[in-house]
Structure formats: C-alpha cells, structure tokens
Short mmCIF file of C-alpha atoms in Angstrom, two decimals:
data_model
loop_
_atom_site.label_atom_id
_atom_site.label_comp_id
_atom_site.label_asym_id
_atom_site.label_seq_id
_atom_site.Cartn_x
_atom_site.Cartn_y
_atom_site.Cartn_z
CA MET A 1 31.95 27.75 -1.54
CA LEU A 2 33.12 26.43 -4.91
CA ARG A 3 36.59 24.95 -5.03
CA SER A 4 38.77 25.09 -8.14
CA LYS A 5 39.86 21.92 -9.89
CA VAL A 6 43.47 22.75 -9.04
CA SER A 7 42.83 23.01 -5.33
CA PHE A 8 40.84 19.81 -5.45
CA ALA A 9 43.63 17.95 -7.25
CA THR A 10 46.12 19.19 -4.69
CA LYS A 11 44.01 18.07 -1.76
CA PHE A 12 43.05 14.77 -3.35
CA PHE A 13 46.44 13.23 -2.58
CA ASN A 14 46.22 14.36 1.03
CA ARG A 15 42.82 12.82 1.69
CA ARG A 16 40.90 9.87 0.25
CA TYR A 17 37.44 10.45 -1.19
CA SER A 18 36.16 6.95 -1.75
CA SER A 19 33.53 4.33 -1.12
CA ILE A 20 35.37 3.25 2.07
CA PRO A 21 34.46 5.06 5.31
CA GLU A 22 37.14 6.45 7.59
CA GLU A 23 37.04 5.65 11.28
CA CYS A 24 37.10 9.35 12.15
CA GLN A 25 33.82 9.81 10.31
CA SER A 26 31.90 7.22 12.35
CA GLU A 27 30.33 9.80 14.66
CA LYS A 28 28.56 11.48 11.74
CA ARG A 29 25.25 9.74 11.22
CA SER A 30 23.63 11.70 8.38
CA GLY A 31 23.63 10.85 4.69
CA LEU A 32 22.39 12.19 1.36
CA VAL A 33 20.78 10.48 -1.64
CA ILE A 34 21.42 12.06 -5.04
CA GLY A 35 20.63 10.80 -8.52
CA ILE A 36 22.61 10.07 -11.63
CA TYR A 37 21.37 9.48 -15.19
CA GLN A 38 22.90 7.46 -17.96
CA ASP A 39 22.28 8.49 -21.57
CA CYS A 40 22.06 6.14 -24.55
CA ASN A 41 25.83 6.44 -25.04
CA GLY A 42 26.55 5.32 -21.49
CA LYS A 43 27.58 8.76 -20.24
CA GLN A 44 26.64 9.39 -16.60
CA MET A 45 25.23 12.76 -15.56
CA LEU A 46 24.26 13.94 -12.09
CA THR A 47 20.81 15.41 -11.52
CA ASN A 48 20.54 19.19 -11.12
CA SER A 49 20.55 18.93 -7.32
CA GLY A 50 23.38 16.42 -7.40
CA GLU A 51 25.40 18.64 -9.73
CA ALA A 52 24.96 21.68 -7.48
CA TYR A 53 25.96 19.70 -4.40
CA ASP A 54 28.98 18.20 -6.13
CA ASN A 55 30.14 21.59 -7.39
CA ASP A 56 30.19 22.86 -3.81
CA TYR A 57 32.81 20.22 -3.05
CA GLY A 58 35.00 20.52 -6.09
CA GLY A 59 33.43 17.85 -8.30
CA ARG A 60 34.54 14.96 -6.14
CA ILE A 61 31.51 12.80 -6.96
CA LYS A 62 31.98 13.13 -10.72
CA TYR A 63 35.65 12.30 -10.30
CA ILE A 64 34.87 9.09 -8.42
CA MET A 65 31.92 8.07 -10.59
CA GLU A 66 34.13 8.09 -13.67
CA ARG A 67 35.47 4.78 -12.31
CA PHE A 68 32.04 3.18 -11.84
CA LYS A 69 29.09 2.47 -14.11
CA LEU A 70 25.88 2.14 -12.13
CA SER A 71 23.06 -0.03 -13.39
CA GLU A 72 19.57 1.43 -13.21
CA GLY A 73 18.04 1.07 -9.76
CA LYS A 74 21.41 0.51 -8.07
CA ALA A 75 23.21 2.80 -5.63
CA LYS A 76 26.86 3.45 -4.75
CA LEU A 77 27.91 4.67 -1.31
CA LEU A 78 30.60 7.36 -1.23
CA HIS A 79 32.25 8.48 2.00
CA ASN A 80 34.15 11.59 3.04
CA ILE A 81 32.75 13.71 0.21
CA SER A 82 31.80 16.58 2.50
CA ASP A 83 31.76 17.66 6.10
CA GLN A 84 27.97 17.94 5.87
CA PHE A 85 27.25 14.22 5.40
CA SER A 86 29.18 11.16 6.45
CA ALA A 87 27.99 9.27 3.38
CA THR A 88 26.49 10.09 0.01
CA ALA A 89 24.47 7.52 -1.92
CA VAL A 90 24.53 8.01 -5.69
CA ALA A 91 21.51 6.21 -7.20
CA SER A 92 20.99 5.51 -10.89
CA LEU A 93 17.75 6.52 -12.60
CA GLY A 94 18.70 5.05 -15.97
CA GLU A 95 17.88 7.10 -19.07
CA PRO A 96 16.55 10.63 -18.48
CA SER A 97 13.88 10.43 -21.20
CA LYS A 98 11.43 8.18 -19.35
CA THR A 99 7.74 9.11 -19.42
CA TYR A 100 4.31 7.44 -19.21
CA SER A 101 4.09 4.06 -20.93
CA GLU A 102 0.65 2.98 -22.10
CA THR A 103 1.94 -0.54 -22.68
CA GLU A 104 3.21 -0.84 -19.10
CA ASN A 105 0.37 1.28 -17.63
CA LEU A 106 3.08 3.03 -15.65
CA ASP A 107 4.61 6.48 -15.26
CA GLN A 108 8.13 5.19 -15.75
CA CYS A 109 9.70 8.54 -14.84
CA LYS A 110 8.15 8.56 -11.37
CA GLU A 111 8.77 4.86 -10.89
CA SER A 112 12.46 5.21 -11.72
CA ILE A 113 12.65 7.99 -9.10
CA ARG A 114 10.97 5.80 -6.48
CA VAL A 115 13.35 2.95 -7.20
CA ALA A 116 16.45 5.18 -7.18
CA ALA A 117 15.44 6.95 -3.96
CA ALA A 118 14.71 3.56 -2.41
CA ALA A 119 18.06 2.10 -3.46
CA GLY A 120 19.96 5.09 -2.09
CA ALA A 121 18.03 5.30 1.18
CA ARG A 122 18.28 1.55 1.76
CA ALA A 123 22.04 1.61 1.17
CA LEU A 124 22.46 4.41 3.71
CA GLN A 125 20.15 2.70 6.21
CA ASP A 126 22.01 -0.61 5.92
CA SER A 127 25.29 1.19 6.59
CA GLY A 128 23.98 2.57 9.88
CA ILE A 129 23.01 6.09 8.82
CA GLU A 130 20.31 7.49 11.11
CA LYS A 131 19.29 10.70 9.32
CA ILE A 132 18.79 10.43 5.57
CA PHE A 133 18.28 13.42 3.28
CA VAL A 134 16.85 12.83 -0.18
CA GLU A 135 17.06 15.19 -3.12
CA ALA A 136 13.98 16.06 -5.21
CA PHE A 137 15.09 14.26 -8.40
CA ARG A 138 12.44 15.36 -10.93
CA ASN A 139 9.50 14.62 -8.66
CA ALA A 140 9.86 15.17 -4.92
CA GLY A 141 6.69 13.23 -4.09
CA ALA A 142 7.91 10.08 -5.82
CA ALA A 143 11.30 10.45 -4.11
CA ALA A 144 9.64 10.68 -0.70
CA GLU A 145 7.52 7.61 -1.40
CA GLY A 146 10.45 5.49 -2.52
CA ALA A 147 12.69 6.41 0.40
CA LEU A 148 10.06 6.09 3.12
CA LEU A 149 8.62 2.80 1.87
CA ALA A 150 12.08 1.29 1.40
CA THR A 151 13.36 2.05 4.91
CA TRP A 152 10.29 0.78 6.79
CA ARG A 153 10.83 -2.14 9.17
CA TYR A 154 8.56 -3.96 11.61
CA GLN A 155 10.45 -4.27 14.90
CA ASP A 156 7.70 -3.69 17.47
CA LEU A 157 8.07 -7.16 18.96
CA LYS A 158 11.87 -7.28 19.22
CA GLN A 159 13.82 -6.46 22.36
CA LYS A 160 15.12 -2.90 22.34
CA ASN A 161 18.73 -4.03 22.33
CA ARG A 162 18.05 -6.27 19.31
CA GLN A 163 16.28 -3.65 17.23
CA LYS A 164 18.14 -2.05 14.36
CA THR A 165 18.49 1.71 14.57
CA GLU A 166 15.56 3.49 12.96
CA CYS A 167 16.36 6.22 10.45
CA THR A 168 14.51 9.42 9.60
CA ILE A 169 13.86 10.64 6.07
CA ASP A 170 14.18 14.36 5.34
CA PHE A 171 14.08 16.57 2.27
CA PHE A 172 17.20 18.17 0.81
CA ASN A 173 15.40 20.65 -1.50
CA PRO A 174 13.08 22.91 0.55
CA SER A 175 11.81 24.66 -2.60
CA ALA A 176 9.58 21.65 -3.39
CA ASP A 177 8.25 21.08 0.12
CA GLU A 178 4.57 20.77 -0.84
CA GLU A 179 5.16 18.00 -3.35
CA TRP A 180 7.49 16.20 -0.94
CA ASN A 181 4.96 16.43 1.91
CA ARG A 182 2.20 14.89 -0.22
CA GLY A 183 4.38 11.94 -1.17
CA TYR A 184 5.63 11.58 2.40
CA ALA A 185 2.06 11.49 3.77
CA LYS A 186 0.95 8.82 1.28
CA ALA A 187 3.94 6.59 2.02
CA GLU A 188 3.69 7.07 5.78
CA CYS A 189 0.03 6.05 5.73
CA GLN A 190 0.82 3.03 3.57
CA ASN A 191 3.40 2.04 6.19
CA ILE A 192 0.61 2.23 8.79
CA ALA A 193 -1.36 -0.32 6.75
CA ARG A 194 1.76 -2.49 6.55
CA MET A 195 2.16 -2.39 10.32
CA LEU A 196 -1.47 -3.40 10.91
CA ALA A 197 -1.25 -6.30 8.45
CA GLU A 198 2.11 -7.43 9.84
CA LYS A 199 1.01 -7.83 13.47
CA PRO A 200 0.55 -11.42 14.67
CA ALA A 201 -3.03 -12.62 14.95
CA ASN A 202 -2.97 -13.09 18.74
CA ILE A 203 -2.30 -9.36 19.12
CA LYS A 204 -4.35 -8.23 16.14
CA THR A 205 -7.68 -9.60 17.38
CA PRO A 206 -10.85 -7.72 16.39
CA MET A 207 -10.54 -5.67 19.58
CA GLY A 208 -6.79 -5.19 19.16
CA PHE A 209 -7.25 -3.96 15.58
CA SER A 210 -10.05 -1.62 16.68
CA GLN A 211 -7.90 -0.10 19.41
CA SER A 212 -5.12 0.50 16.89
CA ALA A 213 -7.57 2.21 14.54
CA VAL A 214 -8.70 4.53 17.34
CA GLU A 215 -5.10 5.43 18.23
CA ILE A 216 -4.19 6.09 14.59
CA LEU A 217 -7.28 7.94 13.35
CA CYS A 218 -8.93 9.83 16.20
CA PRO A 219 -6.03 12.30 16.75
CA CYS A 220 -6.32 13.47 13.13
CA GLY A 221 -10.08 14.03 13.21
CA VAL A 222 -11.38 10.80 11.67
CA SER A 223 -14.38 9.42 13.55
CA VAL A 224 -14.07 5.78 14.65
CA GLU A 225 -17.16 3.91 15.86
CA ILE A 226 -16.73 0.38 17.19
CA LYS A 227 -19.94 -1.64 16.88
CA ASP A 228 -20.34 -4.83 18.90
CA ARG A 229 -22.07 -8.16 18.28
CA ASP A 230 -25.42 -6.88 19.56
CA TRP A 231 -25.35 -4.00 17.09
CA MET A 232 -24.45 -6.39 14.26
CA ASP A 233 -27.32 -8.64 15.31
CA ASP A 234 -29.68 -5.66 15.34
CA LYS A 235 -28.55 -4.80 11.78
CA GLN A 236 -29.23 -8.41 10.78
CA MET A 237 -25.64 -9.09 9.71
CA ILE A 238 -26.37 -12.80 9.97
CA PRO A 239 -23.79 -13.97 7.39
CA ALA A 240 -20.93 -12.16 9.15
CA LEU A 241 -22.04 -13.36 12.58
CA ALA A 242 -22.29 -16.94 11.33
CA VAL A 243 -18.68 -16.89 10.16
CA ALA A 244 -17.53 -15.42 13.50
CA ARG A 245 -19.13 -18.19 15.60
CA GLY A 246 -16.11 -20.47 15.40
CA SER A 247 -13.84 -18.06 17.29
CA CYS A 248 -13.75 -17.14 20.97
CA HIS A 249 -12.97 -13.55 19.95
CA ALA A 250 -16.18 -11.58 19.50
CA PRO A 251 -16.71 -9.91 16.11
CA LEU A 252 -16.74 -6.14 15.78
CA PHE A 253 -17.74 -3.75 13.03
CA LEU A 254 -15.77 -0.54 12.43
CA GLU A 255 -17.36 2.56 10.95
CA LEU A 256 -14.82 5.22 9.99
CA SER A 257 -15.93 8.69 8.88
CA TYR A 258 -13.96 11.47 7.21
CA CYS A 259 -16.01 14.55 6.38
CA GLY A 260 -13.89 16.83 4.21
CA GLY A 261 -16.60 17.79 1.73
CA SER A 262 -19.89 19.62 2.07
CA GLU A 263 -22.85 18.10 3.90
CA ASP A 264 -24.70 17.66 0.61
CA ASP A 265 -21.94 15.59 -1.01
CA LYS A 266 -22.68 11.88 -1.14
CA PRO A 267 -19.86 9.85 0.41
CA VAL A 268 -17.54 7.32 -1.13
CA ILE A 269 -17.73 4.04 0.79
CA LEU A 270 -14.55 2.01 1.26
CA ILE A 271 -15.06 -1.55 2.49
CA GLY A 272 -12.14 -3.66 3.65
CA LYS A 273 -12.06 -7.32 4.54
CA GLY A 274 -11.27 -7.51 8.26
CA MET A 275 -10.49 -11.17 8.81
CA THR A 276 -7.82 -10.85 11.50
CA PHE A 277 -7.01 -14.52 11.01
CA ASP A 278 -8.45 -16.94 8.47
CA SER A 279 -7.68 -20.57 9.26
CA GLY A 280 -10.20 -21.73 6.68
CA GLY A 281 -12.69 -22.72 9.38
CA LEU A 282 -13.75 -26.36 9.22
CA CYS A 283 -12.13 -26.54 5.77
CA LEU A 284 -8.79 -26.00 7.48
CA ARG A 285 -5.94 -24.64 5.40
CA PRO A 286 -2.61 -26.51 5.19
CA CYS A 287 -0.32 -25.75 8.12
CA GLU A 288 2.47 -24.58 5.83
CA GLY A 289 1.77 -20.96 5.00
CA MET A 290 -1.27 -20.68 7.27
CA GLY A 291 0.44 -17.94 9.28
CA GLU A 292 0.35 -15.67 6.24
CA HIS A 293 -3.42 -15.52 6.62
CA ARG A 294 -3.00 -13.07 9.46
CA ALA A 295 -2.76 -10.71 6.46
CA ASP A 296 -6.35 -11.44 5.44
CA VAL A 297 -7.03 -8.20 7.29
CA ALA A 298 -4.91 -6.35 4.70
CA GLY A 299 -7.99 -4.84 3.06
CA GLY A 300 -9.17 -3.40 6.37
CA ALA A 301 -5.63 -2.24 7.18
CA ALA A 302 -5.50 -0.40 3.86
CA ILE A 303 -8.77 1.38 4.69
CA VAL A 304 -7.27 2.67 7.95
CA GLY A 305 -4.19 3.93 6.11
CA ILE A 306 -6.32 5.61 3.43
CA MET A 307 -8.53 7.38 5.96
CA LYS A 308 -5.45 8.68 7.77
CA ALA A 309 -4.02 10.02 4.50
CA LEU A 310 -7.27 11.81 3.61
CA ALA A 311 -7.16 13.66 6.92
CA VAL A 312 -3.47 14.52 6.67
CA LEU A 313 -3.89 15.82 3.11
CA ASN A 314 -7.16 17.56 4.03
CA LEU A 315 -8.94 16.40 0.87
CA PRO A 316 -12.36 18.00 0.21
CA ILE A 317 -14.35 14.76 0.02
CA ASN A 318 -16.62 12.67 2.25
CA VAL A 319 -15.50 9.09 2.79
CA ASN A 320 -16.78 6.33 5.06
CA GLY A 321 -14.82 3.17 5.80
CA LEU A 322 -16.53 -0.08 6.80
CA ILE A 323 -14.53 -2.99 8.23
CA PRO A 324 -16.19 -6.17 9.57
CA LEU A 325 -13.66 -7.64 12.01
CA MET A 326 -13.60 -11.31 13.01
CA GLU A 327 -11.69 -14.57 12.89
CA ASN A 328 -12.57 -17.62 10.79
CA MET A 329 -11.81 -20.53 13.12
CA PRO A 330 -12.81 -24.23 13.38
CA GLY A 331 -14.66 -24.07 16.69
CA GLY A 332 -17.58 -26.23 17.74
CA ALA A 333 -20.07 -23.59 16.59
CA ALA A 334 -18.28 -22.86 13.30
CA VAL A 335 -20.23 -22.84 10.05
CA LYS A 336 -20.22 -26.19 8.28
CA PRO A 337 -19.85 -26.84 4.57
CA GLY A 338 -23.32 -26.50 3.08
CA ASP A 339 -24.78 -24.26 5.81
CA VAL A 340 -27.26 -21.65 4.58
CA VAL A 341 -27.65 -18.16 6.08
CA LEU A 342 -30.09 -15.35 5.29
CA THR A 343 -29.07 -11.75 4.61
CA LYS A 344 -30.92 -8.67 5.83
CA THR A 345 -32.61 -8.43 2.44
CA GLY A 346 -33.90 -12.00 2.69
CA ARG A 347 -31.54 -13.65 0.21
CA SER A 348 -30.08 -17.03 1.09
CA ILE A 349 -26.34 -17.72 0.93
CA LYS A 350 -25.00 -21.24 0.84
CA ILE A 351 -21.57 -21.48 2.47
CA GLU A 352 -20.30 -24.32 0.33
CA ASN A 353 -16.74 -23.81 1.53
CA PRO A 354 -15.99 -22.09 4.87
CA ALA A 355 -12.47 -21.30 3.62
CA TYR A 356 -14.17 -18.78 1.32
CA ALA A 357 -15.95 -17.08 4.21
CA GLY A 358 -14.38 -13.66 3.61
CA ARG A 359 -16.84 -12.82 0.84
CA VAL A 360 -19.70 -13.96 3.07
CA THR A 361 -18.74 -11.45 5.78
CA LEU A 362 -18.41 -8.71 3.17
CA SER A 363 -21.98 -9.30 1.99
CA SER A 364 -23.18 -7.89 5.32
CA ALA A 365 -20.96 -4.82 4.96
CA LEU A 366 -22.07 -4.23 1.37
CA ILE A 367 -25.75 -4.37 2.33
CA HIS A 368 -25.09 -1.97 5.21
CA ALA A 369 -23.28 0.43 2.84
CA ALA A 370 -26.58 1.26 1.13
CA SER A 371 -27.74 3.08 4.29
CA PHE A 372 -25.14 5.82 3.62
CA SER A 373 -26.61 6.67 0.17
CA PRO A 374 -23.12 6.58 -1.39
CA CYS A 375 -22.03 7.77 -4.81
CA LEU A 376 -19.44 5.00 -5.13
CA VAL A 377 -18.46 1.82 -3.28
CA ILE A 378 -14.95 0.35 -3.44
CA ASN A 379 -14.26 -3.04 -1.88
CA ILE A 380 -10.66 -4.08 -1.10
CA ALA A 381 -9.98 -7.65 -0.01
CA THR A 382 -7.86 -10.79 -0.20
CA LEU A 383 -10.39 -13.32 -1.45
CA THR A 384 -8.63 -15.92 -3.56
CA SER A 385 -5.24 -17.36 -4.41
CA GLY A 386 -6.36 -17.45 -8.05
CA GLU A 387 -5.36 -13.80 -8.31
CA THR A 388 -1.87 -14.65 -7.09
CA MET A 389 -1.44 -17.32 -9.73
CA ALA A 390 -2.70 -14.95 -12.43
CA MET A 391 -0.58 -11.86 -11.76
CA GLY A 392 1.59 -12.46 -8.72
CA SER A 393 2.63 -9.25 -7.01
CA VAL A 394 2.75 -7.14 -10.17
CA ALA A 395 -0.81 -5.80 -10.34
CA SER A 396 -4.13 -5.94 -8.50
CA PRO A 397 -7.01 -7.36 -10.57
CA THR A 398 -9.80 -4.79 -10.50
CA PHE A 399 -13.47 -5.11 -11.33
CA SER A 400 -15.59 -2.02 -12.02
CA THR A 401 -19.16 -1.45 -13.12
CA SER A 402 -18.17 2.03 -14.35
CA ASP A 403 -15.81 2.81 -17.21
CA VAL A 404 -15.18 6.25 -15.71
CA VAL A 405 -14.21 4.81 -12.33
CA TRP A 406 -11.96 2.26 -14.02
CA ARG A 407 -10.26 4.95 -16.11
CA GLU A 408 -9.49 7.04 -13.01
CA LEU A 409 -8.27 4.01 -11.05
CA LYS A 410 -5.98 3.05 -13.91
CA LYS A 411 -4.63 6.61 -14.05
CA ALA A 412 -4.05 6.69 -10.28
CA ALA A 413 -2.29 3.32 -10.39
CA ALA A 414 0.03 4.47 -13.18
CA GLU A 415 0.92 7.53 -11.10
CA THR A 416 1.75 5.55 -7.96
CA GLY A 417 3.45 2.54 -9.55
CA ASP A 418 0.93 0.26 -7.83
CA ARG A 419 -0.70 -1.08 -10.96
CA VAL A 420 -4.18 -2.47 -11.53
CA TRP A 421 -5.60 -4.61 -14.32
CA ARG A 422 -9.26 -4.71 -15.31
CA MET A 423 -11.19 -7.94 -14.97
CA PRO A 424 -14.75 -8.65 -16.19
CA PHE A 425 -18.08 -8.53 -14.39
CA TRP A 426 -19.55 -10.92 -16.96
CA ASP A 427 -23.03 -12.44 -16.66
CA HIS A 428 -21.43 -15.87 -17.01
CA PHE A 429 -19.85 -15.55 -13.57
CA THR A 430 -22.99 -14.06 -12.03
CA LYS A 431 -25.04 -17.02 -13.23
CA ASN A 432 -22.40 -19.36 -11.86
CA VAL A 433 -22.98 -18.14 -8.29
CA THR A 434 -26.73 -17.42 -8.49
CA GLU A 435 -28.44 -20.02 -10.66
CA LEU A 436 -28.71 -22.77 -8.06
CA PRO A 437 -31.68 -25.06 -7.47
CA THR A 438 -32.06 -24.57 -3.71
CA VAL A 439 -30.53 -21.19 -2.69
CA ASP A 440 -30.11 -17.68 -4.04
CA VAL A 441 -26.30 -17.37 -3.92
CA ASP A 442 -23.41 -19.80 -3.41
CA ASN A 443 -20.01 -18.72 -2.10
CA VAL A 444 -18.19 -21.10 -4.46
CA GLY A 445 -20.35 -21.43 -7.57
CA LEU A 446 -21.53 -24.22 -9.82
CA GLU A 447 -18.41 -24.81 -11.89
CA ARG A 448 -14.74 -25.18 -11.11
CA GLY A 449 -12.26 -22.53 -12.20
CA ALA A 450 -12.29 -18.71 -12.33
CA PRO A 451 -12.37 -18.31 -8.52
CA LEU A 452 -11.50 -14.62 -8.67
CA CYS A 453 -14.22 -13.69 -11.14
CA LYS A 454 -16.78 -15.69 -9.19
CA ALA A 455 -15.75 -13.96 -5.96
CA ALA A 456 -16.28 -10.57 -7.61
CA ALA A 457 -19.64 -11.67 -9.00
CA PHE A 458 -20.66 -12.78 -5.50
CA LEU A 459 -19.84 -9.34 -4.05
CA LEU A 460 -21.70 -7.53 -6.82
CA GLU A 461 -24.89 -9.35 -5.84
CA PHE A 462 -24.94 -7.45 -2.53
CA ALA A 463 -23.44 -4.10 -3.56
CA PRO A 464 -25.66 -0.98 -3.53
CA LYS A 465 -27.04 0.03 -6.93
CA VAL A 466 -24.35 2.65 -7.52
CA ASP A 467 -20.92 2.54 -9.15
CA PHE A 468 -19.00 -0.36 -7.64
CA ALA A 469 -15.39 -1.51 -7.83
CA TYR A 470 -13.64 -4.47 -6.30
CA ILE A 471 -9.84 -4.61 -5.97
CA ASP A 472 -8.37 -7.99 -5.09
CA ILE A 473 -5.05 -7.73 -3.23
CA SER A 474 -4.40 -11.41 -2.54
CA GLY A 475 -1.12 -11.17 -4.45
CA THR A 476 -0.27 -7.51 -3.91
CA GLY A 477 -1.32 -6.71 -0.33
CA ARG A 478 0.42 -9.46 1.60
CA GLU A 479 4.14 -10.24 1.96
CA ALA A 480 6.31 -8.70 -0.76
CA GLU A 481 7.67 -11.20 -3.25
CA ASP A 482 8.29 -10.05 -6.83
CA CYS A 483 7.97 -6.35 -5.98
CA PRO A 484 9.98 -3.17 -6.61
CA ILE A 485 12.93 -2.56 -4.31
CA TYR A 486 10.97 -0.09 -2.20
CA TYR A 487 9.11 -3.05 -0.68
CA ARG A 488 11.44 -5.03 1.56
CA LYS A 489 11.06 -8.73 0.71
CA GLY A 490 9.11 -10.73 3.28
CA LEU A 491 7.27 -7.73 4.75
CA MET A 492 3.69 -6.65 4.08
CA THR A 493 3.23 -4.09 1.30
CA GLY A 494 0.25 -2.02 2.46
CA ARG A 495 -1.04 -1.83 -1.10
CA PRO A 496 -3.18 -0.21 -2.52
CA VAL A 497 -3.18 2.76 -0.09
CA ARG A 498 -1.37 5.25 -2.32
CA THR A 499 -3.41 4.29 -5.38
CA ILE A 500 -6.75 4.83 -3.65
CA VAL A 501 -5.58 8.10 -2.07
CA GLN A 502 -4.47 9.29 -5.51
CA PHE A 503 -7.81 8.19 -6.99
CA LEU A 504 -9.76 10.08 -4.33
CA SER A 505 -7.54 13.12 -4.89
CA GLN A 506 -8.46 13.02 -8.58
CA MET A 507 -12.13 12.84 -7.62
CA ALA A 508 -11.96 15.65 -5.09
CA CYS A 509 -9.60 17.99 -6.96
CA PRO A 510 -9.79 17.19 -10.71
CA GLN A 511 -8.43 20.64 -11.57
CA ASP A 512 -5.51 20.45 -9.15
CA ILE A 513 -2.64 19.46 -11.45
CA HIS A 514 0.73 19.77 -9.75
CA SER A 515 3.60 20.76 -12.01
CA SER A 516 6.40 18.25 -12.41
CA PRO A 517 8.76 17.26 -15.23
CA CYS A 518 7.44 13.70 -14.81
#
C-alpha cells in the first residue's frame, strides 16, 4: 500500500532507514537488487521496477539516495527499507541512453545491466544474504546472467564448516519470466564450464572429466559416448595417442550428441581441447604458473556447458561435441622434440615442440569430424600465450573461413558481452607450417613469431572442407584477470559458452527476435 510523504516523514524519526543493518533484522536473509540511472546532468532516477517498489514504501530509497552519488557499475546496500527484504542493493547503470556500439562491438545497454546486476548481487552475497531477487532492468536475460555469474564460487573441496553460504538468484518481475529463464540457463551452463575447468588435475583426469560429463548431460537428454584407447587406435588417431603416451592416465575421446533438429539437418560440430593437464611434456613449462594449465581443458569444458544449454533451451538444431581427453606429461614414453607421427589421412606431423601438443591432439578430432558430414565446425581451445599478450582477457581472437559465420559470431558476442576479434587465415601462415623439406606439417612452423596465427593455420590443415572457425580462449577462458565484475577475479570464466549458445540460437531460430528495450 502506498504511504503518503507526511506519514513517511513522521515515521522517519522513529526508525532509521539507512545503509547500516539493525540487529533485529539479522534473521531475514533475502535481498533485492534494483537499478538506478544517472542522466547527463547527474540526476539519479530509479528504474521502473525500482520506482514501483520504492513507492510502495513511501519513497525511502529516493530519500536516502539523494545523499549518495553512485558511480556506474557500483552498488549501495540499504537496510530496513521494507519488511519484505532485509537489504536492498541499489546498482548504478550509468546513463539510460546506452545502445549498441559498433566501435566497441558491444551492446552497451545489456552490458551495463549485467554489470549492475552483478554489483548488486555480489554486494548482497558478501553481506550474507542467502536469497537474492533481481529486478528485470531493461533486459531480464542480461540481469540474470550478470547476477548468476557474479555470485558463483568454487567451494567443492572445502570443508563444509569452512564454506561460505551459497545464495540463490530469483526473479522479481514474473511478467518477463521467459527472457529471465533464457539468461539464467546460459549463465548456469557457463558456470558448469567454470566448475569443470576449475577442478584440480588429479581429480579432473580423462576418466574424471568423462564421468562429470555423463552426470551433467545424460539427465537432460544429451548422449555421451566415452571412447577408449582401443577405439582411438582403431580410428587411427595416432597423433592424439602419441601425445598421451607420457601419462599414466589413459586417453579417452568423448562424443556428445544433441539432436534437436530434423534427421535431415546436417550437424554443427563443436570441438574442444581436452588436455586435462598440460605440463609441456618433455619441453617442461616453468614451475611458476604451471598449475594454471589444468585449465587447458577449458575448451572441452565449454563444449559440455554449451551442450547442456542447448538441451535446456530446447533449440531446434543438431550439434555434436568432440573432446579428446588426455594429459601431456614428461613420461618415459612421451613424444620427443622432432618426433614425427602420421594422421589417418597419411599426412606427417612433426612435433617440433611437445609443449604445443594441444593442436596435435586436435588434428585427430578434426579429421574424425568429417565422418559426421557437418555443415560447420567450430574449434575452441587454449593453444598459445600469444593470444594473451595480444588481447588479454578482453576478447577471444577468432578465425573463420566464412564471412557469414564471422558476422553471426560477432553479433552473438556483442549480445553476450563476451567479445571476439577476427584474425586472418592468410596463406603466409599456412606456408609457414606446411612448406617443410622433410614433413607435411610442423606444429611450430618455420619462422618465429605469430604463434596464434600459425596454430590456427595448423588446425585448418585438418579441418573438414566445410565452414570452419577457431576461437582461441587462452586469455579469456582461464582465470579471470582484467574482466567485467561478473567474473570473480582468480576464478575460471567459462567463456565462450554464452556466445556460442547465442550464435547457435541465431542459426536455429533466425526469425525469433525477442522484444527488449536494449
């Protein structure tokens, strides 16, 4: 019920409505995130949902916010505003006129919503709130993504009494449920990829990863087939098997199948690097930072998250996921610098540097992908630190043989805030890895420099003769560094799950345009 300004003023002196919690409110564990804009003159305005909520309680939030000026992407916790919630987080979206920016390749409206929802939800979570409600802002899907990604933690290996209380994220505006549910599903599945990448390597062995994939995907109708070493040998995956020889953990090959389209529709093939730990093999990596290479399975983890999202969203498309799982270790049988292996098609690969063995294992998966008669192949992997030096955590360098595929990937990335940047499949790089005097292909190349472009050129040599894209996530798919607030620093990001799900949605439902002010 609306309260008059007079009654509010009278009651204000009898009770404090502030940013300081009262002891008597401690038993209430729910909170609400609402948004506030700031126009070019510095005036702050609540969102429509925030305004309606505030009016129900006599304008208390507006009264308090007159004392504070929030910077964009920041949140302010207010306590004792209502009996419904023990805390209300007011999060700033900045100016209300944001839209798509071609220069930034970013839907800045949706991104500001993600950031604001993340800031508000994180503030409530850090204050001990267990049940967080988030308003729709101008795009409920973006709000769900920001809040869910921001509040994710990895605590599976901590003692129960040392774990921080987990919070749930719920929607405050039931009228936009469908949009919220889509965003929630995408973020939840990206968090699955984060969990798989975050696990320590001694738990996340090829078998351990496979078991997790079964537990995650089979209940939602995605087929998971675990192929063993004998099957890989029968398929002549000699390059992948050669890399796996240095580890005592047997390699496995995962085939994931989601059949949402008609039987006549050719599938999209998603291939993820599944190196559960990459020590560098006999070209051992430096000890400092080596532990981060448990995340060299991030490409495969993203594939699992994507497949889960396709099933949850029930997209009308056929997609197969291929993940070669193994470790790259310096055992007595490990590949040596200069070893040469033959592919199923008879081409020779010189493993000049065993630390670059990830692309060698992917050659076997790419050759196998042709047996599915796909319409498109997308490879996601962490192949080189050169990408990290080039773009850091801001964008994923992306190679594509198709302008149409690139255009749709760029559009999807702008929608999700997980940006991509096109890199070239130039003949110069192809010649660098193929024009050798003694072998067909080299995993390093003739010249120094351009490691990322040479890695992509290497993959293209084995890709089926259909549209092909390679997304390198060396800088974006591992531990969050220079990332938006909705990625907690030091934890895996799970990128590019939402971007690929959005891309596949555009493929499957090009006419399905959901209305939103953003």
